[in-house]
């Protein structure tokens, strides 16, 4: 029944195709092709052109000869050279605006598939100005004459110069879809071999095999016609004869020209006869892993052809005979196998791998779902496949894992480490290059694009809330309430703030020019740095990764983010969320540990944002200094909590415990130690003990809701810090943490890596507890009697990230704020000073440099650029040589 329904749909589509207004683009070929284009424009009376191309193509200078030829002929050109892969809707709207402003007559799409997609989508919007791109998606939604399109391909593969489809990315709804209408078939196709001459060998290989895939899938499908079969046969013959020569010698213009014609013919074939499972499987891989489409097609093609079996044998055998791959007496089975083997041989000769090991077995069900959703029932394949068959194909394409290779020779530890390091550095280099290329496309300068990306991130977070809870539970044993309160909600608030205020923040600020600058206009603009590196810690792995990322994106940067290896579940989740939420190339995620950190710091980023310990922060700054990379360092330190006798002790105890129990004290701004006026010390300790007893009602509650130490070594460090100290702990500790024979301590639970909050009485200032940032649920308590002496004691101490004061004495507050320098201050509470997007958060001295949140986060990731526009009407003559004493006198009066 399933197959019957699929075939019925395909038959209806096939019959409907005979009434569509198909056309084939008029070919413009030869050495004088550019002259022919100019002659065409002159003959048609077209004077103004919208010229759409891509940043890399434009940078390489490929379109310059055509542009110069048209300009010399008096043609006005509006050039858009920022096309992104699978161009987003925002770029379509920019091109529509350019077309209308310049009153253009036609569109030239110059490049690979993406510039042509953008050209066609722009033409569709111009033909149907009242329909948005989402309303144009699907089949036959244009149905009106578009502006003329001249397609100029620079790769031999996409065939976009002849197709009716424009593939566009809808960033707001996280979709990639096609507008399909015969009206979008370009009117002309300019084929010039020189445009492909500089194409790298690996691109030649993958785009050539892409064209072969188009031709073969059209040929063996059930919607082919006499016309499509002829075009496919022509394309296959050209590719078998000329792809390898073009690959081996990029300057072989005959081979380049023949491959362009092959792509043209293949495009004509698959436009009317459709493709098949090779494309469906390939598109899923591109969506999940960013695998290059042509490369994926080349690898997948022989596997799918084999899987079709007898259903495609006769057609493949015919092609094999036509191309002299077998003798005439060979059976269809033998001939079909010979053609598949020829594809495998060509792949090997062009260094195209046999497998795609990046495929994850756990992703295969989702990949299969993606592929089936695309292919069935649209593609008229020779054999309809279901989940099991496509799953098997993905496993074959993945290839054997390292664990399955029993015959492999074991490498030495040194060789293995070097190989791993080399591969990881390659991975980092590629990630950085993707971001750099994306940034150079200029799309991040568009505020609408930034907002769309932030909305997509927010939507992804909301849809993935359960996964976030699970990851934080696995890494830190965080309760859902604490996860939402301290991580998810703050990231969402930061996104909301940026969405509300981005236009204001990004707007240039006007300034009054100095006398020496007048007459002129003066303003400050906010430019993104470029590609930022964001290195985050494990204690708030979600918040401290995505919080700075929101600011970086809002400011127009691309980013490579490096979550902590100590929180692997959250790090892996962040990678998946970013792959789902963001346009490829905007954000890259690198997982790993120390080696990856060091490799990243050897990369030429434009900005580094680091959150972690002061010790590592110094190393980061040292590495950044070697390349003069600006940095923000969000560090830590020993944040004091001072209580005097005027404080409300019951509320003070409750709020101190909030700061110390949150994340089990693993917070950079947690109260590190308590300085309490001696008169109220005992009373405050009593309130703290009451608060602890109330906070932890049962052992089950502790196990389920209280955060653990992130790693066994951190647990051990807490234990070592407590050695020899005078300890105070809740009376019910025995019920919560049964005594351990190994440790003999009531407050330690090595099985769960949890440590009961411990109060330590009258700690020596020379002890490790007072020399190191604690970063755990230990609270040293020290009494004081003399206020002035207390404040003087901070003169020789490192500047902390936070200062906490509990008092009703306004005079004491003024003195403390004047005497103690810190990153931030909270009076009569803890932690909350950092929770608002309306105020900056950051350290000073040993606790860091720079700040973020809200406006300050935007400015942190922005370069403030002064722009002076000088008037032509007046110039100060005395500033120019030759100088004179009279000029000096006048200058002194003017500038005094």
XYZ file of C-alpha atoms in Angstrom, residues 216 219-222 304-321 326 330-340 382-383:
37
model
C 22.492 9.293 -13.153
C 18.367 8.755 -15.906
C 17.384 5.819 -13.699
C 14.322 7.510 -12.163
C 10.757 6.775 -13.260
C 22.978 3.798 -3.422
C 23.423 2.467 -6.969
C 24.360 -0.930 -5.517
C 21.337 -0.819 -3.194
C 18.968 -0.231 -6.119
C 20.013 -3.651 -7.429
C 17.984 -5.043 -10.319
C 15.634 -2.040 -10.403
C 18.404 0.118 -11.947
C 20.519 -2.563 -13.643
C 19.186 -2.147 -17.201
C 19.642 1.636 -17.256
C 23.105 1.536 -15.692
C 24.117 -1.259 -18.071
C 23.057 0.847 -21.062
C 25.220 3.747 -19.882
C 28.134 1.375 -19.282
C 27.922 0.075 -22.850
C 32.200 -3.380 -20.943
C 28.319 -8.574 -20.950
C 25.148 -9.148 -18.958
C 23.208 -6.243 -17.480
C 24.398 -7.276 -14.044
C 28.043 -7.240 -15.166
C 27.671 -3.948 -17.044
C 25.902 -2.274 -14.148
C 28.659 -3.402 -11.760
C 31.303 -2.097 -14.195
C 29.733 1.375 -14.184
C 29.600 1.443 -10.369
C 13.738 3.093 -9.233
C 13.215 1.356 -5.890
